[in-house]
Amino acid sequence: MSRLVCLLLALAMVGCAQHVTPIAETGSQPMMQNVGAIAAKPAEPVHAYVEYKNEDLEPSLFAVQWSYAANPFWHLELEKCVRVGDRFDTQVVYNHIKEGPQIKFDVIRSCQAFGKLPRTVSFHAINFDPSAHFHVEFRFDEKTYHRSLCARGGGNKKVCHTF
């Protein structure tokens, strides 16, 4: 029992020690922010506006992902089931433009994504002037019976993934 009491007292002392704030005279505190606080503040945010149109024969699952070249892990911004002939608009906000914003569009030819591989178009460089506009289209070609996911915008030429 005494070991338990000692352990609890030790944890309480460590916890209390973490909340101690040193006190100094008002005149001795620097008036300028420290470098860490200045570096953590993001630059002005920029926007990537996305317009998606489903021109396939059935609903499609559309997803927008974003990342930065400096930290290339993709983050899902949204995923939406879009009916045949419908348009869908969204936007991605980037807070750190100097880190190299990237954007990726995925589509699955059904709103049931389980076990299906998406078709993807990605852009690893985006021109914001002052914002970027992307037009994404999923289309069925009746002549060739092929489907295409095409995207353009952000200073990039049109890119298609046909299957």
C-alpha positions as protocol buffer text, in pm:
chain_id: "A"
residue {
  index: 1
  type: MET
  ca { x: 0 y: 0 z: 0 }
}
residue {
  index: 2
  type: SER
  ca { x: 282 y: 240 z: 80 }
}
residue {
  index: 3
  type: ARG
  ca { x: 433 y: 186 z: -269 }
}
residue {
  index: 4
  type: LEU
  ca { x: 102 y: 291 z: -426 }
}
residue {
  index: 5
  type: VAL
  ca { x: 88 y: 606 z: -212 }
}
residue {
  index: 6
  type: CYS
  ca { x: 450 y: 691 z: -300 }
}
residue {
  index: 7
  type: LEU
  ca { x: 378 y: 639 z: -670 }
}
residue {
  index: 8
  type: LEU
  ca { x: 71 y: 863 z: -657 }
}
residue {
  index: 9
  type: LEU
  ca { x: 263 y: 1135 z: -471 }
}
residue {
  index: 10
  type: ALA
  ca { x: 548 y: 1117 z: -724 }
}
residue {
  index: 11
  type: LEU
  ca { x: 306 y: 1147 z: -1016 }
}
residue {
  index: 12
  type: ALA
  ca { x: 129 y: 1439 z: -850 }
}
residue {
  index: 13
  type: MET
  ca { x: 458 y: 1622 z: -794 }
}
residue {
  index: 14
  type: VAL
  ca { x: 567 y: 1569 z: -1155 }
}
residue {
  index: 15
  type: GLY
  ca { x: 228 y: 1686 z: -1280 }
}
residue {
  index: 16
  type: CYS
  ca { x: 236 y: 1997 z: -1062 }
}
residue {
  index: 17
  type: ALA
  ca { x: 592 y: 2078 z: -1167 }
}
residue {
  index: 18
  type: GLN
  ca { x: 486 y: 2093 z: -1531 }
}
residue {
  index: 19
  type: HIS
  ca { x: 242 y: 2376 z: -1460 }
}
residue {
  index: 20
  type: VAL
  ca { x: 485 y: 2608 z: -1279 }
}
residue {
  index: 21
  type: THR
  ca { x: 534 y: 2940 z: -1456 }
}
residue {
  index: 22
  type: PRO
  ca { x: 848 y: 3137 z: -1375 }
}
residue {
  index: 23
  type: ILE
  ca { x: 775 y: 3490 z: -1259 }
}
residue {
  index: 24
  type: ALA
  ca { x: 1001 y: 3778 z: -1356 }
}
residue {
  index: 25
  type: GLU
  ca { x: 979 y: 4153 z: -1322 }
}
residue {
  index: 26
  type: THR
  ca { x: 779 y: 4326 z: -1593 }
}
residue {
  index: 27
  type: GLY
  ca { x: 1077 y: 4522 z: -1725 }
}
residue {
  index: 28
  type: SER
  ca { x: 1296 y: 4212 z: -1768 }
}
residue {
  index: 29
  type: GLN
  ca { x: 1058 y: 4038 z: -2013 }
}
residue {
  index: 30
  type: PRO
  ca { x: 1145 y: 4094 z: -2381 }
}
residue {
  index: 31
  type: MET
  ca { x: 876 y: 4282 z: -2573 }
}
residue {
  index: 32
  type: MET
  ca { x: 943 y: 4098 z: -2901 }
}
residue {
  index: 33
  type: GLN
  ca { x: 793 y: 3757 z: -2982 }
}
residue {
  index: 34
  type: ASN
  ca { x: 1034 y: 3466 z: -2985 }
}
residue {
  index: 35
  type: VAL
  ca { x: 1144 y: 3318 z: -3318 }
}
residue {
  index: 36
  type: GLY
  ca { x: 938 y: 2999 z: -3270 }
}
residue {
  index: 37
  type: ALA
  ca { x: 614 y: 3195 z: -3242 }
}
residue {
  index: 38
  type: ILE
  ca { x: 691 y: 3394 z: -3556 }
}
residue {
  index: 39
  type: ALA
  ca { x: 788 y: 3086 z: -3761 }
}
residue {
  index: 40
  type: ALA
  ca { x: 472 y: 2897 z: -3662 }
}
residue {
  index: 41
  type: LYS
  ca { x: 242 y: 3163 z: -3802 }
}
residue {
  index: 42
  type: PRO
  ca { x: 135 y: 3061 z: -4157 }
}
residue {
  index: 43
  type: ALA
  ca { x: 153 y: 3290 z: -4457 }
}
residue {
  index: 44
  type: GLU
  ca { x: -166 y: 3403 z: -4627 }
}
residue {
  index: 45
  type: PRO
  ca { x: -375 y: 3101 z: -4725 }
}
residue {
  index: 46
  type: VAL
  ca { x: -434 y: 3024 z: -5093 }
}
residue {
  index: 47
  type: HIS
  ca { x: -725 y: 2835 z: -5245 }
}
residue {
  index: 48
  type: ALA
  ca { x: -757 y: 2563 z: -5506 }
}
residue {
  index: 49
  type: TYR
  ca { x: -1112 y: 2564 z: -5640 }
}
residue {
  index: 50
  type: VAL
  ca { x: -1227 y: 2233 z: -5786 }
}
residue {
  index: 51
  type: GLU
  ca { x: -1518 y: 2167 z: -6022 }
}
residue {
  index: 52
  type: TYR
  ca { x: -1606 y: 1804 z: -6095 }
}
residue {
  index: 53
  type: LYS
  ca { x: -1850 y: 1677 z: -6357 }
}
residue {
  index: 54
  type: ASN
  ca { x: -1964 y: 1316 z: -6388 }
}
residue {
  index: 55
  type: GLU
  ca { x: -2041 y: 1230 z: -6752 }
}
residue {
  index: 56
  type: ASP
  ca { x: -2022 y: 854 z: -6706 }
}
residue {
  index: 57
  type: LEU
  ca { x: -2312 y: 608 z: -6736 }
}
residue {
  index: 58
  type: GLU
  ca { x: -2342 y: 558 z: -6359 }
}
residue {
  index: 59
  type: PRO
  ca { x: -2267 y: 743 z: -6035 }
}
residue {
  index: 60
  type: SER
  ca { x: -1902 y: 785 z: -5940 }
}
residue {
  index: 61
  type: LEU
  ca { x: -1715 y: 828 z: -5615 }
}
residue {
  index: 62
  type: PHE
  ca { x: -1501 y: 1143 z: -5643 }
}
residue {
  index: 63
  type: ALA
  ca { x: -1222 y: 1222 z: -5395 }
}
residue {
  index: 64
  type: VAL
  ca { x: -991 y: 1520 z: -5355 }
}
residue {
  index: 65
  type: GLN
  ca { x: -662 y: 1480 z: -5171 }
}
residue {
  index: 66
  type: TRP
  ca { x: -392 y: 1735 z: -5090 }
}
residue {
  index: 67
  type: SER
  ca { x: -32 y: 1737 z: -4968 }
}
residue {
  index: 68
  type: TYR
  ca { x: 286 y: 1942 z: -4975 }
}
residue {
  index: 69
  type: ALA
  ca { x: 604 y: 1849 z: -5162 }
}
residue {
  index: 70
  type: ALA
  ca { x: 796 y: 1914 z: -4838 }
}
residue {
  index: 71
  type: ASN
  ca { x: 576 y: 1655 z: -4659 }
}
residue {
  index: 72
  type: PRO
  ca { x: 431 y: 1428 z: -4930 }
}
residue {
  index: 73
  type: PHE
  ca { x: 168 y: 1244 z: -4728 }
}
residue {
  index: 74
  type: TRP
  ca { x: -173 y: 1270 z: -4893 }
}
residue {
  index: 75
  type: HIS
  ca { x: -468 y: 1394 z: -4686 }
}
residue {
  index: 76
  type: LEU
  ca { x: -827 y: 1326 z: -4787 }
}
residue {
  index: 77
  type: GLU
  ca { x: -1012 y: 1656 z: -4821 }
}
residue {
  index: 78
  type: LEU
  ca { x: -1343 y: 1504 z: -4924 }
}
residue {
  index: 79
  type: GLU
  ca { x: -1509 y: 1207 z: -5083 }
}
residue {
  index: 80
  type: LYS
  ca { x: -1848 y: 1238 z: -5251 }
}
residue {
  index: 81
  type: CYS
  ca { x: -2081 y: 1021 z: -5457 }
}
residue {
  index: 82
  type: VAL
  ca { x: -2180 y: 1222 z: -5766 }
}
residue {
  index: 83
  type: ARG
  ca { x: -2479 y: 1121 z: -5977 }
}
residue {
  index: 84
  type: VAL
  ca { x: -2472 y: 1093 z: -6356 }
}
residue {
  index: 85
  type: GLY
  ca { x: -2469 y: 1435 z: -6522 }
}
residue {
  index: 86
  type: ASP
  ca { x: -2417 y: 1625 z: -6194 }
}
residue {
  index: 87
  type: ARG
  ca { x: -2152 y: 1882 z: -6111 }
}
residue {
  index: 88
  type: PHE
  ca { x: -1985 y: 1923 z: -5776 }
}
residue {
  index: 89
  type: ASP
  ca { x: -1775 y: 2216 z: -5651 }
}
residue {
  index: 90
  type: THR
  ca { x: -1533 y: 2226 z: -5358 }
}
residue {
  index: 91
  type: GLN
  ca { x: -1210 y: 2393 z: -5252 }
}
residue {
  index: 92
  type: VAL
  ca { x: -884 y: 2312 z: -5079 }
}
residue {
  index: 93
  type: VAL
  ca { x: -715 y: 2572 z: -4860 }
}
residue {
  index: 94
  type: TYR
  ca { x: -335 y: 2566 z: -4840 }
}
residue {
  index: 95
  type: ASN
  ca { x: -176 y: 2754 z: -4549 }
}
residue {
  index: 96
  type: HIS
  ca { x: 190 y: 2694 z: -4637 }
}
residue {
  index: 97
  type: ILE
  ca { x: 246 y: 2787 z: -5002 }
}
residue {
  index: 98
  type: LYS
  ca { x: 627 y: 2776 z: -4969 }
}
residue {
  index: 99
  type: GLU
  ca { x: 611 y: 2401 z: -4893 }
}
residue {
  index: 100
  type: GLY
  ca { x: 490 y: 2315 z: -5246 }
}
residue {
  index: 101
  type: PRO
  ca { x: 114 y: 2245 z: -5253 }
}
residue {
  index: 102
  type: GLN
  ca { x: 3 y: 1935 z: -5446 }
}
residue {
  index: 103
  type: ILE
  ca { x: -344 y: 1808 z: -5535 }
}
residue {
  index: 104
  type: LYS
  ca { x: -481 y: 1471 z: -5645 }
}
residue {
  index: 105
  type: PHE
  ca { x: -818 y: 1366 z: -5786 }
}
residue {
  index: 106
  type: ASP
  ca { x: -948 y: 1009 z: -5762 }
}
residue {
  index: 107
  type: VAL
  ca { x: -1259 y: 857 z: -5914 }
}
residue {
  index: 108
  type: ILE
  ca { x: -1417 y: 515 z: -5880 }
}
residue {
  index: 109
  type: ARG
  ca { x: -1681 y: 410 z: -6132 }
}
residue {
  index: 110
  type: SER
  ca { x: -1927 y: 327 z: -5858 }
}
residue {
  index: 111
  type: CYS
  ca { x: -2013 y: 477 z: -5523 }
}
residue {
  index: 112
  type: GLN
  ca { x: -1916 y: 147 z: -5360 }
}
residue {
  index: 113
  type: ALA
  ca { x: -1538 y: 180 z: -5320 }
}
residue {
  index: 114
  type: PHE
  ca { x: -1467 y: -147 z: -5141 }
}
residue {
  index: 115
  type: GLY
  ca { x: -1212 y: -352 z: -5334 }
}
residue {
  index: 116
  type: LYS
  ca { x: -1193 y: -115 z: -5631 }
}
residue {
  index: 117
  type: LEU
  ca { x: -887 y: 78 z: -5742 }
}
residue {
  index: 118
  type: PRO
  ca { x: -938 y: 446 z: -5816 }
}
residue {
  index: 119
  type: ARG
  ca { x: -830 y: 622 z: -6132 }
}
residue {
  index: 120
  type: THR
  ca { x: -604 y: 910 z: -6038 }
}
residue {
  index: 121
  type: VAL
  ca { x: -478 y: 1238 z: -6181 }
}
residue {
  index: 122
  type: SER
  ca { x: -237 y: 1441 z: -5968 }
}
residue {
  index: 123
  type: PHE
  ca { x: -55 y: 1771 z: -5998 }
}
residue {
  index: 124
  type: HIS
  ca { x: 270 y: 1824 z: -5809 }
}
residue {
  index: 125
  type: ALA
  ca { x: 299 y: 2194 z: -5890 }
}
residue {
  index: 126
  type: ILE
  ca { x: 22 y: 2452 z: -5866 }
}
residue {
  index: 127
  type: ASN
  ca { x: 27 y: 2812 z: -5989 }
}
residue {
  index: 128
  type: PHE
  ca { x: -179 y: 3031 z: -5756 }
}
residue {
  index: 129
  type: ASP
  ca { x: -252 y: 3363 z: -5923 }
}
residue {
  index: 130
  type: PRO
  ca { x: -406 y: 3451 z: -5669 }
}
residue {
  index: 131
  type: SER
  ca { x: -600 y: 3124 z: -5662 }
}
residue {
  index: 132
  type: ALA
  ca { x: -606 y: 2807 z: -5871 }
}
residue {
  index: 133
  type: HIS
  ca { x: -905 y: 2664 z: -6054 }
}
residue {
  index: 134
  type: PHE
  ca { x: -925 y: 2296 z: -6149 }
}
residue {
  index: 135
  type: HIS
  ca { x: -1176 y: 2137 z: -6383 }
}
residue {
  index: 136
  type: VAL
  ca { x: -1213 y: 1761 z: -6344 }
}
residue {
  index: 137
  type: GLU
  ca { x: -1429 y: 1543 z: -6564 }
}
residue {
  index: 138
  type: PHE
  ca { x: -1513 y: 1174 z: -6568 }
}
residue {
  index: 139
  type: ARG
  ca { x: -1646 y: 1074 z: -6910 }
}
residue {
  index: 140
  type: PHE
  ca { x: -1755 y: 767 z: -7104 }
}
residue {
  index: 141
  type: ASP
  ca { x: -1667 y: 765 z: -7474 }
}
residue {
  index: 142
  type: GLU
  ca { x: -1938 y: 579 z: -7667 }
}
residue {
  index: 143
  type: LYS
  ca { x: -1713 y: 535 z: -7975 }
}
residue {
  index: 144
  type: THR
  ca { x: -1426 y: 359 z: -7797 }
}
residue {
  index: 145
  type: TYR
  ca { x: -1610 y: 233 z: -7486 }
}
residue {
  index: 146
  type: HIS
  ca { x: -1332 y: 383 z: -7276 }
}
residue {
  index: 147
  type: ARG
  ca { x: -1365 y: 596 z: -6968 }
}
residue {
  index: 148
  type: SER
  ca { x: -1141 y: 893 z: -6894 }
}
residue {
  index: 149
  type: LEU
  ca { x: -1066 y: 1095 z: -6584 }
}
residue {
  index: 150
  type: CYS
  ca { x: -930 y: 1428 z: -6707 }
}
residue {
  index: 151
  type: ALA
  ca { x: -818 y: 1733 z: -6510 }
}
residue {
  index: 152
  type: ARG
  ca { x: -665 y: 2070 z: -6591 }
}
residue {
  index: 153
  type: GLY
  ca { x: -593 y: 2386 z: -6399 }
}
residue {
  index: 154
  type: GLY
  ca { x: -351 y: 2552 z: -6161 }
}
residue {
  index: 155
  type: GLY
  ca { x: -118 y: 2636 z: -6449 }
}
residue {
  index: 156
  type: ASN
  ca { x: -106 y: 2271 z: -6561 }
}
residue {
  index: 157
  type: LYS
  ca { x: -202 y: 2127 z: -6899 }
}
residue {
  index: 158
  type: LYS
  ca { x: -487 y: 1880 z: -6930 }
}
residue {
  index: 159
  type: VAL
  ca { x: -397 y: 1534 z: -6799 }
}
residue {
  index: 160
  type: CYS
  ca { x: -613 y: 1224 z: -6860 }
}
residue {
  index: 161
  type: HIS
  ca { x: -617 y: 873 z: -6725 }
}
residue {
  index: 162
  type: THR
  ca { x: -804 y: 656 z: -6975 }
}
residue {
  index: 163
  type: PHE
  ca { x: -908 y: 297 z: -6916 }
}
